Coordinates of C-alpha atoms in Angstrom, one line a residue:
M1 CA 16.7 18.9 -0.8
E2 CA 14.4 15.8 -1.8
D3 CA 15.0 12.5 -0.4
F4 CA 13.9 10.5 -3.4
E5 CA 14.0 10.6 -6.9
I6 CA 11.2 11.3 -10.2
Y7 CA 11.4 8.9 -12.9
N8 CA 9.3 10.8 -15.8
L9 CA 6.8 8.6 -17.7
G10 CA 5.8 11.0 -20.2
D11 CA 2.1 10.8 -21.6
V12 CA 0.5 7.7 -20.0
T13 CA -2.9 6.4 -20.9
L14 CA -4.6 5.1 -17.8
Q15 CA -6.8 2.0 -17.6
S16 CA -9.6 4.5 -18.0
G17 CA -8.7 5.5 -21.5
V18 CA -7.5 8.7 -20.0
T19 CA -4.2 10.0 -21.1
L20 CA -2.5 11.6 -17.8
P21 CA 0.1 14.1 -19.5
N22 CA 3.8 14.1 -18.2
A23 CA 3.1 11.6 -15.5
F24 CA 5.9 10.7 -12.9
L25 CA 6.7 8.4 -10.2
A26 CA 8.6 9.3 -7.2
Y27 CA 10.4 6.9 -5.6
K28 CA 13.7 5.9 -3.3
T29 CA 16.2 3.2 -3.6
Y30 CA 18.1 1.7 -0.6
G31 CA 21.5 -0.6 -1.2
T32 CA 23.2 -1.3 -4.6
L33 CA 21.8 -3.6 -7.2
N34 CA 24.1 -5.9 -7.9
E35 CA 25.7 -7.2 -11.4
R36 CA 23.4 -10.1 -11.8
K37 CA 20.3 -7.7 -11.0
D38 CA 18.7 -10.4 -8.5
N39 CA 18.9 -8.8 -5.5
V40 CA 15.7 -6.8 -6.2
I41 CA 13.0 -6.1 -3.4
V42 CA 10.0 -3.9 -4.3
Y43 CA 8.0 -2.1 -1.6
P44 CA 5.3 -0.2 -2.8
T45 CA 3.8 2.3 -0.2
A46 CA 0.2 2.2 1.1
F47 CA -2.9 4.4 1.1
G48 CA -1.8 8.2 2.6
D49 CA 1.8 6.8 2.9
Q50 CA 5.1 7.9 1.2
H51 CA 8.3 6.1 1.1
V52 CA 9.3 7.4 4.7
N53 CA 6.5 5.7 6.2
N54 CA 8.2 2.2 4.7
E55 CA 11.7 2.5 6.3
W56 CA 10.6 0.8 9.5
L57 CA 11.2 -2.1 8.0
I58 CA 14.4 -1.4 5.9
G59 CA 17.9 -1.5 7.9
K60 CA 20.9 -3.3 8.6
G61 CA 20.4 -7.1 10.0
M62 CA 16.8 -6.8 9.2
A63 CA 15.1 -9.0 6.3
L64 CA 15.0 -6.0 3.8
D65 CA 18.7 -5.2 4.3
P66 CA 20.3 -2.5 2.2
Q67 CA 23.5 -4.3 2.4
K68 CA 22.2 -7.5 0.8
Y69 CA 19.4 -6.0 -1.3
F70 CA 18.4 -3.2 -3.8
I71 CA 15.2 -1.9 -2.1
I72 CA 12.9 0.3 -4.4
V73 CA 10.1 1.9 -3.0
P74 CA 7.6 3.6 -5.4
N75 CA 5.3 6.0 -4.3
L76 CA 1.5 5.4 -4.7
L77 CA 0.1 7.7 -7.7
G78 CA -2.0 10.5 -5.9
N79 CA 0.1 10.4 -2.6
G80 CA 1.6 13.7 -3.2
L81 CA 4.8 12.8 -4.4
S82 CA 4.1 10.7 -7.6
S83 CA 1.4 12.3 -9.9
S84 CA -1.2 13.3 -7.7
P85 CA -4.3 16.2 -7.8
S86 CA -1.9 18.2 -5.7
N87 CA 0.9 18.4 -8.1
T88 CA -0.6 18.2 -11.6
P89 CA -1.0 21.0 -13.8
E90 CA -4.4 22.1 -15.3
P91 CA -6.7 20.5 -16.7
F92 CA -6.1 17.6 -14.3
D93 CA -5.5 18.9 -10.9
R94 CA -7.3 18.7 -7.7
A95 CA -10.8 17.2 -8.4
N96 CA -10.2 17.1 -12.4
F97 CA -7.3 14.1 -11.7
P98 CA -8.3 11.0 -13.8
Q99 CA -9.1 7.9 -12.0
V100 CA -6.1 5.6 -11.2
T101 CA -6.3 1.9 -10.7
I102 CA -3.9 -0.3 -8.7
Y103 CA -3.4 -2.2 -12.4
D104 CA -2.2 1.3 -13.6
N105 CA 0.4 2.0 -10.4
I106 CA 2.0 -1.5 -11.0
Q107 CA 2.3 -0.9 -14.8
L108 CA 3.9 2.4 -14.1
Q109 CA 6.2 0.6 -11.6
Y110 CA 6.9 -2.0 -14.0
R111 CA 8.1 0.4 -16.3
L112 CA 10.8 1.9 -13.5
V113 CA 11.8 -1.2 -12.4
T114 CA 12.7 -2.5 -16.2
E115 CA 13.4 1.0 -18.0
K116 CA 15.3 2.7 -15.5
F117 CA 17.2 -0.2 -13.7
G118 CA 17.2 -3.1 -16.6
I119 CA 15.8 -5.6 -13.9
Q120 CA 14.0 -8.8 -15.4
K121 CA 13.7 -10.7 -11.8
I122 CA 12.3 -9.3 -8.7
A123 CA 13.3 -11.7 -5.4
L124 CA 10.3 -10.2 -3.4
V125 CA 7.3 -7.7 -3.7
V126 CA 6.3 -6.9 -0.4
G127 CA 3.8 -4.4 1.3
W128 CA 1.2 -3.4 4.1
S129 CA -2.3 -2.7 3.1
M130 CA -2.6 -1.2 -0.2
G131 CA 1.3 -2.1 -0.6
G132 CA 0.0 -5.7 0.1
L133 CA -2.6 -5.4 -2.5
Q134 CA 0.1 -4.1 -5.0
S135 CA 2.3 -6.9 -4.1
F136 CA -0.7 -9.5 -5.2
Q137 CA -0.9 -7.5 -8.1
W138 CA 2.4 -7.8 -9.3
G139 CA 2.3 -11.7 -8.7
A140 CA -0.9 -12.1 -10.9
I141 CA 0.6 -9.9 -13.4
Y142 CA 4.2 -10.8 -13.6
P143 CA 4.1 -14.3 -12.6
D144 CA 7.3 -15.2 -14.4
M145 CA 9.2 -11.9 -12.9
V146 CA 8.2 -12.1 -9.4
E147 CA 9.9 -15.0 -7.1
R148 CA 8.3 -13.9 -4.1
I149 CA 5.4 -11.7 -2.4
A150 CA 4.5 -11.0 1.0
S151 CA 1.4 -8.9 2.0
F152 CA 0.8 -7.9 5.8
C153 CA -2.8 -6.3 6.5
G154 CA -3.5 -6.5 2.8
N155 CA -5.9 -8.4 0.7
A156 CA -5.9 -9.0 -2.9
K157 CA -8.6 -7.0 -3.9
T158 CA -11.3 -4.3 -1.6
W159 CA -14.0 -6.9 -0.5
P160 CA -17.5 -5.1 0.1
Q161 CA -17.3 -4.2 3.7
T162 CA -14.0 -2.7 3.1
Y163 CA -15.3 -0.6 0.3
V164 CA -18.0 0.2 2.6
V165 CA -15.3 1.5 5.1
L166 CA -13.7 3.7 2.3
D167 CA -16.8 5.1 1.5
G168 CA -17.7 6.2 4.9
L169 CA -14.3 8.3 5.0
K170 CA -15.1 9.7 1.5
A171 CA -18.6 10.7 2.7
A172 CA -17.1 12.3 6.2
L173 CA -14.7 14.4 3.5
M174 CA -18.0 15.3 1.3
A175 CA -20.2 16.3 4.1
S176 CA -18.0 19.4 4.5
I177 CA -19.0 20.5 1.3
G178 CA -22.8 19.3 1.6
S179 CA -22.1 16.3 -0.3
D180 CA -22.0 18.6 -3.5
S181 CA -19.7 17.5 -5.9
T182 CA -19.4 20.8 -8.0
K183 CA -17.7 22.0 -4.9
L184 CA -14.8 19.6 -4.8
N185 CA -12.2 22.4 -5.1
Q186 CA -13.4 24.3 -2.2
L187 CA -12.1 21.2 0.2
T188 CA -9.2 22.0 2.3
S189 CA -6.9 19.8 4.3
E190 CA -9.0 21.5 7.3
D191 CA -12.0 19.3 6.1
M192 CA -9.7 15.8 6.9
R193 CA -10.4 16.4 10.6
A194 CA -13.8 14.5 10.6
V195 CA -11.9 11.4 8.1
G196 CA -9.2 11.0 10.7
R197 CA -12.2 10.8 13.3
V198 CA -13.7 8.0 11.3
Y199 CA -11.0 5.9 10.6
A200 CA -10.1 5.9 14.5
G201 CA -12.8 3.5 14.7
W202 CA -11.1 0.7 11.9
G203 CA -7.5 1.2 12.1
L204 CA -7.1 -0.4 15.6
S205 CA -9.4 -3.2 17.5
Q206 CA -11.8 -2.9 20.3
T207 CA -9.1 -4.2 22.6
F208 CA -6.6 -1.4 22.0
Y209 CA -9.0 0.8 23.3
K210 CA -10.4 -1.1 25.9
E211 CA -6.9 -1.7 27.4
E212 CA -6.0 1.9 26.5
L213 CA -2.8 0.9 24.9
F214 CA -2.4 4.5 23.4
R215 CA -1.0 5.3 26.7
E216 CA 2.0 3.2 25.6
L217 CA 2.4 5.9 23.0
G218 CA 2.4 9.0 25.5
F219 CA -1.0 10.1 25.2
A220 CA -2.7 10.5 28.7
S221 CA -6.6 10.2 27.2
L222 CA -8.8 9.1 24.5
E223 CA -9.0 12.5 23.2
D224 CA -5.6 13.4 23.1
F225 CA -4.8 10.2 21.4
A226 CA -7.8 11.0 18.8
V227 CA -6.5 14.6 18.1
G228 CA -2.6 13.9 18.1
V229 CA -2.7 10.9 15.8
W230 CA -6.0 10.7 13.8
E231 CA -6.6 14.4 13.4
N232 CA -3.3 15.5 12.9
S233 CA -2.6 12.9 10.8
F234 CA -5.1 13.3 8.2
M235 CA -5.2 17.2 8.4
R236 CA -1.6 16.7 6.7
M237 CA -2.9 15.1 3.9
D238 CA -4.2 17.0 0.6
P239 CA -8.2 16.3 0.5
H240 CA -7.9 16.0 -3.3
N241 CA -5.2 13.1 -2.9
V242 CA -7.1 11.4 -0.7
L243 CA -10.2 11.5 -2.7
A244 CA -8.0 10.0 -5.7
M245 CA -6.4 7.2 -3.6
L246 CA -10.0 6.2 -1.8
W247 CA -11.2 5.8 -5.7
T248 CA -8.2 3.9 -6.2
G249 CA -8.8 1.5 -3.1
Q250 CA -12.6 1.3 -3.3
H251 CA -12.1 -0.1 -7.1
A252 CA -9.0 -2.3 -6.1
D253 CA -9.1 -6.0 -7.4
I254 CA -6.0 -7.6 -9.1
S255 CA -8.5 -9.4 -11.6
A256 CA -9.9 -5.9 -12.9
N257 CA -7.9 -5.9 -16.2
S258 CA -8.0 -7.4 -19.5
V259 CA -5.6 -10.0 -18.5
Y260 CA -8.2 -11.8 -16.1
N261 CA -11.8 -10.2 -16.9
G262 CA -12.8 -10.3 -13.4
E263 CA -11.7 -13.5 -12.7
F264 CA -10.5 -13.2 -9.2
D265 CA -10.1 -16.5 -8.1
G266 CA -8.2 -17.0 -11.4
A267 CA -5.8 -14.3 -10.9
L268 CA -5.2 -15.9 -7.5
K269 CA -4.3 -19.4 -8.9
N270 CA -2.0 -17.7 -11.5
I271 CA 0.7 -16.4 -9.0
E272 CA 3.7 -18.4 -9.1
A273 CA 5.6 -16.6 -6.5
I274 CA 6.2 -18.1 -2.9
T275 CA 3.6 -16.2 -1.1
Y276 CA 3.4 -15.2 2.7
I277 CA 0.3 -13.7 3.6
M278 CA 0.4 -12.1 7.0
P279 CA -3.2 -10.8 8.2
G280 CA -3.5 -8.9 11.6
S281 CA -5.8 -11.4 13.5
T282 CA -7.9 -8.2 15.0
D283 CA -7.7 -6.4 11.7
L284 CA -11.2 -4.9 11.1
F285 CA -11.6 -4.2 7.7
C286 CA -8.5 -6.0 5.7
T287 CA -9.8 -9.1 7.2
A288 CA -8.1 -12.5 8.3
D289 CA -10.9 -14.3 6.6
N290 CA -10.4 -12.6 3.7
N291 CA -6.8 -13.2 3.5
E292 CA -7.4 -17.1 4.4
Y293 CA -9.7 -17.2 1.3
E294 CA -7.0 -15.7 -0.9
A295 CA -4.3 -18.1 0.6
N296 CA -6.1 -21.3 -0.1
L297 CA -6.1 -20.2 -3.8
V298 CA -2.7 -18.8 -4.3
P299 CA -0.8 -22.3 -5.2
N300 CA 2.6 -21.9 -3.1
S301 CA 1.0 -19.3 -0.1
E302 CA 1.6 -19.8 3.4
Y303 CA -0.8 -17.9 5.8
H304 CA 0.9 -16.7 9.0
P305 CA -1.3 -14.2 11.0
I306 CA -0.1 -11.3 13.3
K307 CA -1.9 -12.4 16.4
S308 CA -2.0 -8.9 17.5
V309 CA -4.6 -6.4 19.1
W310 CA -3.3 -3.6 17.1
G311 CA -5.9 -4.1 14.3
H312 CA -4.9 -3.0 10.6
F313 CA -2.1 -1.3 12.1
A314 CA -0.3 -4.2 13.5
G315 CA 1.4 -3.7 9.8
R316 CA 2.3 -0.2 10.5
G317 CA 5.7 -0.6 12.2
I318 CA 4.4 0.9 15.7
N319 CA 3.8 -2.1 17.5
S320 CA 7.8 -3.9 18.4
T321 CA 6.3 -7.2 19.0
D322 CA 4.5 -7.2 15.8
N323 CA 7.8 -5.7 13.5
R324 CA 9.7 -8.9 14.7
F325 CA 7.0 -11.4 13.5
I326 CA 6.9 -9.5 10.0
D327 CA 10.7 -9.3 9.6
D328 CA 11.4 -12.7 11.0
N329 CA 8.3 -14.2 8.6
L330 CA 9.8 -12.4 5.9
K331 CA 13.5 -13.5 6.4
R332 CA 12.2 -17.3 6.2
L333 CA 10.5 -16.1 3.0
L334 CA 13.7 -14.7 1.5
A335 CA 15.7 -17.8 2.8
L336 CA 13.5 -20.3 0.6
R337 CA 15.0 -21.2 -2.6
T338 CA 12.8 -20.5 -5.8
K339 CA 12.0 -23.0 -8.2
R340 CA 13.2 -21.0 -11.1

């Protein structure tokens, strides 16, 4: 039995102008919506993740406490649970799936929140990595609705170097078919092995590897870690889903829409929510300096770097010290009174 629900959206016209028929969002909720419908937290998933990967930050006594809050975790389009290349029938299956933006994701999440639940105020939108990017997008597009946002290890757009990193993942996958786009539908999950190897060098810091911290996770050698974590986790993903999410990631920018017309600084300045920005201090591709630039433009923001050698994965829920830092900051953020 599935542990999530489906919200059917009907035929949806995407930012690209393409209509995706019978679109749907997979989501899971935790806790109970109160009568005032003001105890809402939206917690979108990141690239490659599904709702279960967010559950480390949800629990009794934590900032995201289901006994206090109604927490909605919408799954990213393309992740295999929401509308994706792997679950969409012809003519939009596999390599034919349309290009989906972060803006598209938030528009559909907005429909879920307002149409399904009748919610008009969100206490917090929070996320890691591309989930954090979605929190920025929520704040920029619906400034009157979102009271707080928190992004950890996630920038408000895909900066050039991040684009290059994602392009390297794509290139590793495409190499298995000789970079021939006419052979896209020949891709299999086995072809994801090299993608995992490429990402291994970006997900964690140099210090993590130098100090062999993978041994704390039960791996006897660097090779065991590369196979047991990076290869295996990526080979569980559908390659066409990954290509769809890579496109979303490479073109992510909270100002890439008709509201802001590419005015990135203006989009950041228009965020009214109290905002906590928590980069990983050693993150190699969602870098702290880019987050610092963004924090200087968001009017009601606080900048709280996660001092960690876990790189991008300081926000992945693996290291207990990093987890406590994130949870403690979220508790402080949720305790702040808003002016609205």
